[in-house]
Amino acid sequence: QDNWWVGVVALLASLAATPIMRLIAYRTKLVDRPNFDKFGLKPHARPVAYLGGVAMCFGLLAGLAGYAAVMPNRVSNWNNLCEALASGRFVLLMRNPLWNLMAIALASVLITIVGLLDDALEIKPRVKVLGQVSAAAVLLAGGVGHGMAGMFLRHLHISMPPVWVLTSLSFLICIIMVIAACNATNLLDGLDGLCGGVTGIVALGFLALAVYLATYGHFEDDADPLRVGLSLAMAGAVLGFLPYNIPPASIFMGDAGSMLLGFFVATMMALFCTEGHARFFVAACAVFALPILDTALAVVRRVLAGRNIFTGDRSHLYDQLVDRGMTVKQVVGLFYVLAAATALMGVLAAIMLRGRQAVAIYAILLVVIWTIFYVLGMITPSPRGPKLPDKDAGSEDR
């Protein structure tokens, strides 16, 4: 793969756009203000600018535009795209990498706008979910994810139903993945530099999987270069934003950024499903394991406590580590190490093991991890007061 510069373009665009967005946010008073409530969810000492997610979206789009200019067979893809649109042969559109790319870009902009509206107006949860469903619909209309149901059914040795049933099932799976991933990254966005750094590592893990498939996968799949280009663009966009977001942050990504990152994760998982081999989808889940575990821990604790699972509190793993005496920088650093470890595990398992072997290892590790959570009292801990204030403990909506 010689398109590494796509990541550089995205990085430079995000690096340049972030201070501009920060200035706009302060001038328009689109900031996250401190709120020392009983949970201490916003303990930063001063108002912090939003719009970091918009800067990341700009970087992502710049990287995707650079990739579109050099993508393999771009001339023939353009010709095929025009012919398919002129003749109304929409089935051919679904297989066109350029059409796939445009759908991903459009859906990314849509999900960023939904998040931005929440940052500015605090829209209702059902409106956010509707926006996530709309982004999933754009993705599916763009030919991304329409084969997911077929992959699962083949893996379960279930005979293929009619095409309309497959499409409906794929749409449902795509919606679930987008909503779950967007909420997982949103819940992870609780400390300065945490969500961006972890998701940047996840993007690099996806990149490693994508490069392996493109180089050694032996599959004839137009999604190979698309996966590589998208991973490079997202990794660059996140790394360009991160210097402004590490503790103490001068700008937050907001829901616009966290939802964009979650949507990227869901899109990559859908693209890994196109191979028809479950082990690459499972590997993608393993790469994203840390946010999944944090979300699961928060949900379980809220259910056991009899609280609404959508109500913010200090039930996240990173909150509990801070409450137990670790500094914000120590917790963020620890999460980076854990994210790198899970990403490496997912990549190596996909390359070296069969699907069933990898799933067995993941299941054992999952039991071990939840046993550790239980022993340490992280599932049903006693109430603790948050460490307030901590000038480095910036946090956003969760």
mmCIF file of C-alpha atoms in Angstrom:
data_model
loop_
_atom_site.group_PDB
_atom_site.id
_atom_site.type_symbol
_atom_site.label_atom_id
_atom_site.label_comp_id
_atom_site.label_asym_id
_atom_site.label_seq_id
_atom_site.Cartn_x
_atom_site.Cartn_y
_atom_site.Cartn_z
ATOM 1 C CA GLN A 1 0.000 0.000 0.000
ATOM 2 C CA ASP A 2 1.464 3.329 -1.080
ATOM 3 C CA ASN A 3 -1.380 5.650 -0.045
ATOM 4 C CA TRP A 4 0.014 6.432 3.408
ATOM 5 C CA TRP A 5 0.000 10.125 2.503
ATOM 6 C CA VAL A 6 -3.824 10.045 2.724
ATOM 7 C CA GLY A 7 -3.364 9.910 6.488
ATOM 8 C CA VAL A 8 -0.930 12.835 6.325
ATOM 9 C CA VAL A 9 -3.443 14.937 4.378
ATOM 10 C CA ALA A 10 -6.148 14.180 6.945
ATOM 11 C CA LEU A 11 -3.765 14.911 9.834
ATOM 12 C CA LEU A 12 -2.667 18.282 8.432
ATOM 13 C CA ALA A 13 -6.247 19.289 7.615
ATOM 14 C CA SER A 14 -7.446 18.393 11.117
ATOM 15 C CA LEU A 15 -4.399 20.026 12.707
ATOM 16 C CA ALA A 16 -5.165 23.270 10.881
ATOM 17 C CA ALA A 17 -8.950 23.155 11.301
ATOM 18 C CA THR A 18 -9.012 22.501 15.057
ATOM 19 C CA PRO A 19 -7.732 25.919 16.256
ATOM 20 C CA ILE A 20 -10.043 27.613 13.759
ATOM 21 C CA MET A 21 -13.016 25.678 15.118
ATOM 22 C CA ARG A 22 -11.897 26.496 18.654
ATOM 23 C CA LEU A 23 -11.901 30.222 17.850
ATOM 24 C CA ILE A 24 -15.347 29.975 16.250
ATOM 25 C CA ALA A 25 -16.672 28.068 19.254
ATOM 26 C CA TYR A 26 -15.500 30.695 21.730
ATOM 27 C CA ARG A 27 -16.838 33.558 19.624
ATOM 28 C CA THR A 28 -20.238 31.899 19.242
ATOM 29 C CA LYS A 29 -20.189 30.773 22.911
ATOM 30 C CA LEU A 30 -20.552 27.136 21.879
ATOM 31 C CA VAL A 31 -18.697 25.881 24.926
ATOM 32 C CA ASP A 32 -19.026 23.188 27.571
ATOM 33 C CA ARG A 33 -19.478 24.911 30.909
ATOM 34 C CA PRO A 34 -18.443 23.407 34.268
ATOM 35 C CA ASN A 35 -21.213 21.749 36.245
ATOM 36 C CA PHE A 36 -20.284 20.417 39.680
ATOM 37 C CA ASP A 37 -23.337 18.249 40.184
ATOM 38 C CA LYS A 38 -23.524 15.244 42.483
ATOM 39 C CA PHE A 39 -21.878 13.012 39.881
ATOM 40 C CA GLY A 40 -19.171 15.496 38.914
ATOM 41 C CA LEU A 41 -19.667 14.869 35.199
ATOM 42 C CA LYS A 42 -18.236 18.233 34.096
ATOM 43 C CA PRO A 43 -15.448 19.037 36.556
ATOM 44 C CA HIS A 44 -13.264 21.159 34.265
ATOM 45 C CA ALA A 45 -12.379 24.476 35.842
ATOM 46 C CA ARG A 46 -13.353 26.738 32.915
ATOM 47 C CA PRO A 47 -15.616 26.711 29.835
ATOM 48 C CA VAL A 48 -14.044 24.652 27.032
ATOM 49 C CA ALA A 49 -14.801 25.033 23.344
ATOM 50 C CA TYR A 50 -16.768 22.481 21.376
ATOM 51 C CA LEU A 51 -16.502 21.947 17.564
ATOM 52 C CA GLY A 52 -13.518 19.599 17.749
ATOM 53 C CA GLY A 53 -15.706 17.004 16.040
ATOM 54 C CA VAL A 54 -16.269 19.363 13.119
ATOM 55 C CA ALA A 55 -12.506 19.732 12.734
ATOM 56 C CA MET A 56 -12.095 15.951 12.699
ATOM 57 C CA CYS A 57 -14.856 15.638 10.100
ATOM 58 C CA PHE A 58 -13.045 18.193 7.956
ATOM 59 C CA GLY A 59 -9.826 16.199 8.266
ATOM 60 C CA LEU A 60 -11.648 12.963 7.414
ATOM 61 C CA LEU A 61 -13.236 14.493 4.315
ATOM 62 C CA ALA A 62 -9.888 15.922 3.200
ATOM 63 C CA GLY A 63 -8.296 12.494 3.514
ATOM 64 C CA LEU A 64 -11.164 10.805 1.650
ATOM 65 C CA ALA A 65 -10.961 13.414 -1.108
ATOM 66 C CA GLY A 66 -7.251 12.710 -1.465
ATOM 67 C CA TYR A 67 -7.945 8.999 -1.611
ATOM 68 C CA ALA A 68 -10.675 9.487 -4.243
ATOM 69 C CA ALA A 69 -8.161 11.301 -6.453
ATOM 70 C CA VAL A 70 -5.797 8.316 -6.534
ATOM 71 C CA MET A 71 -8.049 5.327 -5.850
ATOM 72 C CA PRO A 72 -7.476 2.260 -8.038
ATOM 73 C CA ASN A 73 -9.369 2.244 -11.362
ATOM 74 C CA ARG A 74 -10.805 5.681 -10.636
ATOM 75 C CA VAL A 75 -11.453 6.500 -14.316
ATOM 76 C CA SER A 76 -13.367 3.279 -14.940
ATOM 77 C CA ASN A 77 -15.186 3.692 -11.629
ATOM 78 C CA TRP A 78 -16.349 7.163 -12.668
ATOM 79 C CA ASN A 79 -17.487 5.854 -16.063
ATOM 80 C CA ASN A 80 -19.318 2.928 -14.487
ATOM 81 C CA LEU A 81 -20.917 5.242 -11.950
ATOM 82 C CA CYS A 82 -22.238 7.589 -14.640
ATOM 83 C CA GLU A 83 -23.505 4.698 -16.764
ATOM 84 C CA ALA A 84 -25.253 3.071 -13.825
ATOM 85 C CA LEU A 85 -26.960 6.335 -12.863
ATOM 86 C CA ALA A 86 -28.002 7.031 -16.460
ATOM 87 C CA SER A 87 -29.435 3.555 -16.969
ATOM 88 C CA GLY A 88 -30.941 3.209 -13.508
ATOM 89 C CA ARG A 89 -28.961 0.045 -12.794
ATOM 90 C CA PHE A 90 -28.712 0.575 -9.068
ATOM 91 C CA VAL A 91 -27.344 -2.892 -8.399
ATOM 92 C CA LEU A 92 -24.132 -1.850 -10.157
ATOM 93 C CA LEU A 93 -23.957 1.260 -7.976
ATOM 94 C CA MET A 94 -23.777 -0.871 -4.849
ATOM 95 C CA ARG A 95 -20.587 -2.490 -6.136
ATOM 96 C CA ASN A 96 -18.926 0.741 -7.218
ATOM 97 C CA PRO A 97 -16.139 1.799 -4.776
ATOM 98 C CA LEU A 98 -16.627 5.445 -5.691
ATOM 99 C CA TRP A 99 -20.326 5.234 -4.836
ATOM 100 C CA ASN A 100 -19.413 3.507 -1.569
ATOM 101 C CA LEU A 101 -16.944 6.287 -0.766
ATOM 102 C CA MET A 102 -19.431 9.077 -1.467
ATOM 103 C CA ALA A 103 -22.021 7.398 0.750
ATOM 104 C CA ILE A 104 -19.525 7.088 3.598
ATOM 105 C CA ALA A 105 -18.575 10.771 3.262
ATOM 106 C CA LEU A 106 -22.208 11.909 3.134
ATOM 107 C CA ALA A 107 -23.229 9.758 6.101
ATOM 108 C CA SER A 108 -20.207 11.025 8.080
ATOM 109 C CA VAL A 109 -21.294 14.624 7.495
ATOM 110 C CA LEU A 110 -24.862 13.737 8.488
ATOM 111 C CA ILE A 111 -23.851 12.071 11.749
ATOM 112 C CA THR A 112 -21.561 15.020 12.581
ATOM 113 C CA ILE A 113 -24.429 17.462 12.036
ATOM 114 C CA VAL A 114 -26.674 15.421 14.339
ATOM 115 C CA GLY A 115 -23.997 15.483 17.028
ATOM 116 C CA LEU A 116 -23.426 19.203 16.511
ATOM 117 C CA LEU A 117 -27.131 19.880 16.987
ATOM 118 C CA ASP A 118 -26.969 18.006 20.274
ATOM 119 C CA ASP A 119 -23.932 20.028 21.377
ATOM 120 C CA ALA A 120 -25.679 23.303 20.566
ATOM 121 C CA LEU A 121 -29.322 22.541 21.388
ATOM 122 C CA GLU A 122 -29.258 19.355 23.522
ATOM 123 C CA ILE A 123 -31.725 17.513 21.310
ATOM 124 C CA LYS A 124 -33.762 14.619 22.683
ATOM 125 C CA PRO A 125 -32.269 11.097 22.619
ATOM 126 C CA ARG A 126 -34.877 9.849 20.146
ATOM 127 C CA VAL A 127 -33.888 12.592 17.706
ATOM 128 C CA LYS A 128 -30.255 11.505 17.962
ATOM 129 C CA VAL A 129 -31.264 7.910 17.354
ATOM 130 C CA LEU A 130 -33.284 9.002 14.322
ATOM 131 C CA GLY A 131 -30.194 10.753 12.986
ATOM 132 C CA GLN A 132 -28.118 7.618 13.531
ATOM 133 C CA VAL A 133 -30.730 5.525 11.718
ATOM 134 C CA SER A 134 -30.669 8.004 8.825
ATOM 135 C CA ALA A 135 -26.878 7.741 8.597
ATOM 136 C CA ALA A 136 -27.147 3.943 8.576
ATOM 137 C CA ALA A 137 -29.708 4.193 5.759
ATOM 138 C CA VAL A 138 -27.326 6.342 3.711
ATOM 139 C CA LEU A 139 -24.575 3.817 4.325
ATOM 140 C CA LEU A 140 -26.731 0.927 3.159
ATOM 141 C CA ALA A 141 -27.964 2.871 0.122
ATOM 142 C CA GLY A 142 -24.323 3.447 -0.715
ATOM 143 C CA GLY A 143 -23.674 -0.275 -0.892
ATOM 144 C CA VAL A 144 -21.878 -0.535 2.444
ATOM 145 C CA GLY A 145 -23.186 -3.238 4.747
ATOM 146 C CA HIS A 146 -25.747 -4.817 2.439
ATOM 147 C CA GLY A 147 -23.966 -8.190 2.731
ATOM 148 C CA MET A 148 -23.793 -8.341 6.520
ATOM 149 C CA ALA A 149 -26.841 -10.543 6.984
ATOM 150 C CA GLY A 150 -25.527 -13.010 4.417
ATOM 151 C CA MET A 151 -22.231 -13.324 6.289
ATOM 152 C CA PHE A 152 -23.948 -14.120 9.577
ATOM 153 C CA LEU A 153 -26.374 -16.579 7.997
ATOM 154 C CA ARG A 154 -23.589 -18.414 6.163
ATOM 155 C CA HIS A 155 -21.598 -18.649 9.365
ATOM 156 C CA LEU A 156 -24.632 -20.140 11.124
ATOM 157 C CA HIS A 157 -25.209 -22.522 8.180
ATOM 158 C CA ILE A 158 -28.662 -21.079 7.502
ATOM 159 C CA SER A 159 -29.964 -21.175 3.937
ATOM 160 C CA MET A 160 -30.191 -17.833 2.182
ATOM 161 C CA PRO A 161 -33.642 -16.158 2.203
ATOM 162 C CA PRO A 162 -34.933 -13.930 -0.648
ATOM 163 C CA VAL A 163 -32.939 -10.823 -1.495
ATOM 164 C CA TRP A 164 -35.461 -8.447 0.071
ATOM 165 C CA VAL A 165 -35.229 -10.360 3.350
ATOM 166 C CA LEU A 166 -31.426 -10.246 3.261
ATOM 167 C CA THR A 167 -31.517 -6.523 2.585
ATOM 168 C CA SER A 168 -33.965 -5.910 5.428
ATOM 169 C CA LEU A 169 -31.875 -7.950 7.856
ATOM 170 C CA SER A 170 -28.705 -6.146 6.759
ATOM 171 C CA PHE A 171 -30.406 -2.801 7.303
ATOM 172 C CA LEU A 172 -31.447 -3.856 10.808
ATOM 173 C CA ILE A 173 -27.932 -5.085 11.647
ATOM 174 C CA CYS A 174 -26.427 -1.884 10.241
ATOM 175 C CA ILE A 175 -28.756 0.263 12.368
ATOM 176 C CA ILE A 176 -27.892 -1.693 15.513
ATOM 177 C CA MET A 177 -24.158 -1.431 14.816
ATOM 178 C CA VAL A 178 -24.290 2.329 14.154
ATOM 179 C CA ILE A 179 -26.373 3.071 17.263
ATOM 180 C CA ALA A 180 -24.243 0.810 19.475
ATOM 181 C CA ALA A 181 -20.895 2.133 18.217
ATOM 182 C CA CYS A 182 -21.968 5.791 18.364
ATOM 183 C CA ASN A 183 -23.152 5.399 21.950
ATOM 184 C CA ALA A 184 -20.031 3.448 22.962
ATOM 185 C CA THR A 185 -17.704 6.215 21.769
ATOM 186 C CA ASN A 186 -19.991 8.872 23.243
ATOM 187 C CA LEU A 187 -19.864 7.183 26.653
ATOM 188 C CA LEU A 188 -16.082 6.869 26.395
ATOM 189 C CA ASP A 189 -15.748 10.618 25.893
ATOM 190 C CA GLY A 190 -15.416 11.432 29.566
ATOM 191 C CA LEU A 191 -11.792 12.520 30.089
ATOM 192 C CA ASP A 192 -9.504 14.790 28.101
ATOM 193 C CA GLY A 193 -7.833 12.882 25.284
ATOM 194 C CA LEU A 194 -9.504 9.578 26.166
ATOM 195 C CA CYS A 195 -11.991 8.944 23.358
ATOM 196 C CA GLY A 196 -9.808 10.489 20.652
ATOM 197 C CA GLY A 197 -6.673 8.609 21.646
ATOM 198 C CA VAL A 198 -8.400 5.253 22.092
ATOM 199 C CA THR A 199 -10.290 5.562 18.814
ATOM 200 C CA GLY A 200 -7.119 6.655 17.036
ATOM 201 C CA ILE A 201 -5.490 3.418 18.215
ATOM 202 C CA VAL A 202 -8.594 1.504 17.092
ATOM 203 C CA ALA A 203 -8.286 3.125 13.648
ATOM 204 C CA LEU A 204 -4.660 1.975 13.443
ATOM 205 C CA GLY A 205 -5.794 -1.541 14.392
ATOM 206 C CA PHE A 206 -8.382 -1.463 11.613
ATOM 207 C CA LEU A 207 -5.667 -0.218 9.268
ATOM 208 C CA ALA A 208 -3.475 -3.212 10.121
ATOM 209 C CA LEU A 209 -6.371 -5.579 9.403
ATOM 210 C CA ALA A 210 -7.177 -3.779 6.154
ATOM 211 C CA VAL A 211 -3.554 -3.850 4.948
ATOM 212 C CA TYR A 212 -3.314 -7.553 5.743
ATOM 213 C CA LEU A 213 -6.474 -8.299 3.769
ATOM 214 C CA ALA A 214 -5.323 -6.179 0.840
ATOM 215 C CA THR A 215 -1.877 -7.799 0.803
ATOM 216 C CA TYR A 216 -2.357 -11.392 1.909
ATOM 217 C CA GLY A 217 -6.083 -11.962 2.062
ATOM 218 C CA HIS A 218 -6.362 -13.527 -1.397
ATOM 219 C CA PHE A 219 -9.877 -12.139 -1.825
ATOM 220 C CA GLU A 220 -11.091 -10.341 -4.905
ATOM 221 C CA ASP A 221 -12.762 -7.464 -3.168
ATOM 222 C CA ASP A 222 -12.989 -3.785 -4.126
ATOM 223 C CA ALA A 223 -13.421 -2.999 -0.420
ATOM 224 C CA ASP A 224 -9.723 -3.702 0.225
ATOM 225 C CA PRO A 225 -8.366 -0.282 -0.843
ATOM 226 C CA LEU A 226 -11.471 1.452 0.516
ATOM 227 C CA ARG A 227 -10.855 0.014 3.988
ATOM 228 C CA VAL A 228 -7.233 1.112 3.860
ATOM 229 C CA GLY A 229 -8.090 4.626 2.671
ATOM 230 C CA LEU A 230 -10.849 5.129 5.248
ATOM 231 C CA SER A 231 -8.662 3.894 8.122
ATOM 232 C CA LEU A 232 -5.810 6.180 7.085
ATOM 233 C CA ALA A 233 -8.120 9.192 6.772
ATOM 234 C CA MET A 234 -9.756 8.637 10.166
ATOM 235 C CA ALA A 235 -6.481 7.923 11.968
ATOM 236 C CA GLY A 236 -4.992 11.120 10.514
ATOM 237 C CA ALA A 237 -8.045 13.189 11.445
ATOM 238 C CA VAL A 238 -7.960 11.966 15.049
ATOM 239 C CA LEU A 239 -4.207 12.441 15.445
ATOM 240 C CA GLY A 240 -4.502 15.985 14.096
ATOM 241 C CA PHE A 241 -7.118 16.819 16.734
ATOM 242 C CA LEU A 242 -5.528 15.017 19.667
ATOM 243 C CA PRO A 243 -2.750 17.566 20.485
ATOM 244 C CA TYR A 244 -5.469 20.086 21.355
ATOM 245 C CA ASN A 245 -7.478 17.575 23.396
ATOM 246 C CA ILE A 246 -4.880 15.935 25.656
ATOM 247 C CA PRO A 247 -5.081 16.973 29.331
ATOM 248 C CA PRO A 248 -5.765 19.788 29.926
ATOM 249 C CA ALA A 249 -7.877 20.099 26.755
ATOM 250 C CA SER A 250 -8.402 23.435 25.023
ATOM 251 C CA ILE A 251 -11.220 22.019 22.871
ATOM 252 C CA PHE A 252 -13.678 19.128 23.131
ATOM 253 C CA MET A 253 -14.873 16.933 20.290
ATOM 254 C CA GLY A 254 -18.427 17.008 21.639
ATOM 255 C CA ASP A 255 -21.145 14.680 20.438
ATOM 256 C CA ALA A 256 -20.274 15.738 16.888
ATOM 257 C CA GLY A 257 -16.885 14.089 17.282
ATOM 258 C CA SER A 258 -17.783 11.096 19.420
ATOM 259 C CA MET A 259 -20.669 10.137 17.119
ATOM 260 C CA LEU A 260 -18.447 10.558 14.062
ATOM 261 C CA LEU A 261 -15.866 8.219 15.595
ATOM 262 C CA GLY A 262 -18.541 5.668 16.485
ATOM 263 C CA PHE A 263 -19.938 5.859 12.966
ATOM 264 C CA PHE A 264 -16.467 5.235 11.557
ATOM 265 C CA VAL A 265 -16.159 2.114 13.715
ATOM 266 C CA ALA A 266 -19.558 0.816 12.539
ATOM 267 C CA THR A 267 -18.637 1.526 8.910
ATOM 268 C CA MET A 268 -15.369 -0.373 9.180
ATOM 269 C CA MET A 269 -17.137 -3.328 10.789
ATOM 270 C CA ALA A 270 -19.617 -3.340 7.925
ATOM 271 C CA LEU A 271 -16.761 -3.236 5.409
ATOM 272 C CA PHE A 272 -15.023 -6.159 7.110
ATOM 273 C CA CYS A 273 -18.268 -8.125 6.725
ATOM 274 C CA THR A 274 -18.013 -7.873 2.937
ATOM 275 C CA GLU A 275 -15.415 -10.636 2.928
ATOM 276 C CA GLY A 276 -18.035 -13.145 4.017
ATOM 277 C CA HIS A 277 -15.659 -14.491 6.675
ATOM 278 C CA ALA A 278 -16.806 -13.945 10.246
ATOM 279 C CA ARG A 279 -13.317 -13.911 11.725
ATOM 280 C CA PHE A 280 -12.548 -10.454 10.322
ATOM 281 C CA PHE A 281 -15.734 -9.026 11.795
ATOM 282 C CA VAL A 282 -14.919 -10.690 15.125
ATOM 283 C CA ALA A 283 -11.381 -9.287 14.891
ATOM 284 C CA ALA A 284 -12.814 -5.798 14.342
ATOM 285 C CA CYS A 285 -14.945 -6.236 17.467
ATOM 286 C CA ALA A 286 -11.830 -7.296 19.395
ATOM 287 C CA VAL A 287 -9.950 -4.200 18.205
ATOM 288 C CA PHE A 288 -12.853 -2.106 19.535
ATOM 289 C CA ALA A 289 -13.148 -4.199 22.702
ATOM 290 C CA LEU A 290 -12.184 -1.526 25.248
ATOM 291 C CA PRO A 291 -15.061 0.885 24.474
ATOM 292 C CA ILE A 292 -17.440 -2.098 24.326
ATOM 293 C CA LEU A 293 -16.325 -3.269 27.776
ATOM 294 C CA ASP A 294 -16.588 0.212 29.277
ATOM 295 C CA THR A 295 -20.104 0.641 27.908
ATOM 296 C CA ALA A 296 -21.170 -2.809 29.115
ATOM 297 C CA LEU A 297 -19.811 -2.102 32.606
ATOM 298 C CA ALA A 298 -21.692 1.199 32.799
ATOM 299 C CA VAL A 299 -24.957 -0.364 31.615
ATOM 300 C CA VAL A 300 -24.715 -3.317 34.017
ATOM 301 C CA ARG A 301 -24.015 -1.059 36.978
ATOM 302 C CA ARG A 302 -26.913 1.249 36.129
ATOM 303 C CA VAL A 303 -29.304 -1.678 35.754
ATOM 304 C CA LEU A 304 -28.204 -3.168 39.087
ATOM 305 C CA ALA A 305 -28.598 0.238 40.717
ATOM 306 C CA GLY A 306 -32.104 0.610 39.270
ATOM 307 C CA ARG A 307 -31.186 3.714 37.254
ATOM 308 C CA ASN A 308 -32.020 4.623 33.679
ATOM 309 C CA ILE A 309 -29.204 3.298 31.483
ATOM 310 C CA PHE A 310 -29.235 6.561 29.508
ATOM 311 C CA THR A 311 -28.684 8.713 32.614
ATOM 312 C CA GLY A 312 -25.119 9.913 33.051
ATOM 313 C CA ASP A 313 -23.174 8.999 36.188
ATOM 314 C CA ARG A 314 -19.701 7.979 37.304
ATOM 315 C CA SER A 315 -20.156 4.295 36.525
ATOM 316 C CA HIS A 316 -17.516 4.093 33.815
ATOM 317 C CA LEU A 317 -14.251 2.252 34.250
ATOM 318 C CA TYR A 318 -12.217 5.439 33.854
ATOM 319 C CA ASP A 319 -14.329 7.237 36.477
ATOM 320 C CA GLN A 320 -13.815 4.434 38.964
ATOM 321 C CA LEU A 321 -10.063 4.481 38.404
ATOM 322 C CA VAL A 322 -9.970 8.239 39.054
ATOM 323 C CA ASP A 323 -12.117 7.795 42.163
ATOM 324 C CA ARG A 324 -9.632 5.167 43.377
ATOM 325 C CA GLY A 325 -6.762 7.654 43.301
ATOM 326 C CA MET A 326 -5.307 7.601 39.793
ATOM 327 C CA THR A 327 -4.745 10.910 38.041
ATOM 328 C CA VAL A 328 -6.498 11.710 34.763
ATOM 329 C CA LYS A 329 -3.249 11.461 32.809
ATOM 330 C CA GLN A 330 -2.499 8.070 34.364
ATOM 331 C CA VAL A 331 -5.957 6.761 33.473
ATOM 332 C CA VAL A 332 -5.730 8.064 29.900
ATOM 333 C CA GLY A 333 -2.280 6.519 29.518
ATOM 334 C CA LEU A 334 -3.515 3.202 30.891
ATOM 335 C CA PHE A 335 -6.435 3.203 28.446
ATOM 336 C CA TYR A 336 -4.040 3.856 25.558
ATOM 337 C CA VAL A 337 -2.012 0.807 26.577
ATOM 338 C CA LEU A 338 -5.124 -1.342 26.957
ATOM 339 C CA ALA A 339 -6.501 -0.167 23.607
ATOM 340 C CA ALA A 340 -3.195 -0.994 21.914
ATOM 341 C CA ALA A 341 -3.181 -4.435 23.561
ATOM 342 C CA THR A 342 -6.722 -5.296 22.454
ATOM 343 C CA ALA A 343 -6.047 -3.985 18.941
ATOM 344 C CA LEU A 344 -2.884 -6.083 18.683
ATOM 345 C CA MET A 345 -4.716 -9.130 20.018
ATOM 346 C CA GLY A 346 -7.507 -8.722 17.477
ATOM 347 C CA VAL A 347 -5.129 -8.329 14.541
ATOM 348 C CA LEU A 348 -2.876 -11.247 15.516
ATOM 349 C CA ALA A 349 -5.844 -13.539 16.212
ATOM 350 C CA ALA A 350 -7.346 -12.774 12.795
ATOM 351 C CA ILE A 351 -4.035 -13.507 11.066
ATOM 352 C CA MET A 352 -2.892 -16.552 13.026
ATOM 353 C CA LEU A 353 -6.034 -18.308 14.277
ATOM 354 C CA ARG A 354 -9.221 -19.755 12.886
ATOM 355 C CA GLY A 355 -12.457 -18.001 13.710
ATOM 356 C CA ARG A 356 -13.618 -20.520 16.315
ATOM 357 C CA GLN A 357 -10.250 -20.521 18.053
ATOM 358 C CA ALA A 358 -10.264 -16.727 18.249
ATOM 359 C CA VAL A 359 -13.822 -16.661 19.610
ATOM 360 C CA ALA A 360 -12.889 -19.222 22.291
ATOM 361 C CA ILE A 361 -9.927 -17.080 23.398
ATOM 362 C CA TYR A 362 -12.085 -13.945 23.461
ATOM 363 C CA ALA A 363 -14.713 -15.732 25.563
ATOM 364 C CA ILE A 364 -12.117 -16.858 28.124
ATOM 365 C CA LEU A 365 -10.638 -13.358 28.342
ATOM 366 C CA LEU A 366 -14.112 -11.890 28.741
ATOM 367 C CA VAL A 367 -14.827 -14.149 31.719
ATOM 368 C CA VAL A 368 -11.463 -13.248 33.267
ATOM 369 C CA ILE A 369 -12.041 -9.514 32.797
ATOM 370 C CA TRP A 370 -15.529 -9.580 34.331
ATOM 371 C CA THR A 371 -14.199 -11.655 37.227
ATOM 372 C CA ILE A 372 -11.580 -8.963 37.842
ATOM 373 C CA PHE A 373 -14.299 -6.291 37.691
ATOM 374 C CA TYR A 374 -16.307 -8.213 40.284
ATOM 375 C CA VAL A 375 -13.374 -8.849 42.624
ATOM 376 C CA LEU A 376 -12.367 -5.186 42.523
ATOM 377 C CA GLY A 377 -15.925 -4.117 43.282
ATOM 378 C CA MET A 378 -16.374 -2.276 39.991
ATOM 379 C CA ILE A 379 -19.744 -3.791 39.158
ATOM 380 C CA THR A 380 -21.503 -2.779 42.373
ATOM 381 C CA PRO A 381 -19.082 -0.419 44.159
ATOM 382 C CA SER A 382 -19.962 1.631 47.189
ATOM 383 C CA PRO A 383 -20.836 5.277 46.483
ATOM 384 C CA ARG A 384 -17.815 7.533 46.249
ATOM 385 C CA GLY A 385 -17.519 11.238 45.894
ATOM 386 C CA PRO A 386 -15.788 12.477 42.760
ATOM 387 C CA LYS A 387 -12.423 14.174 42.970
ATOM 388 C CA LEU A 388 -13.401 17.795 42.424
ATOM 389 C CA PRO A 389 -12.054 19.905 40.979
ATOM 390 C CA ASP A 390 -9.200 18.596 38.870
ATOM 391 C CA LYS A 391 -7.965 21.062 36.291
ATOM 392 C CA ASP A 392 -6.987 18.206 33.988
ATOM 393 C CA ALA A 393 -10.195 16.221 34.435
ATOM 394 C CA GLY A 394 -12.136 17.728 31.585
ATOM 395 C CA SER A 395 -15.174 15.695 30.658
ATOM 396 C CA GLU A 396 -18.051 15.864 28.267
ATOM 397 C CA ASP A 397 -21.465 14.291 27.860
ATOM 398 C CA ARG A 398 -21.667 10.616 28.684
#
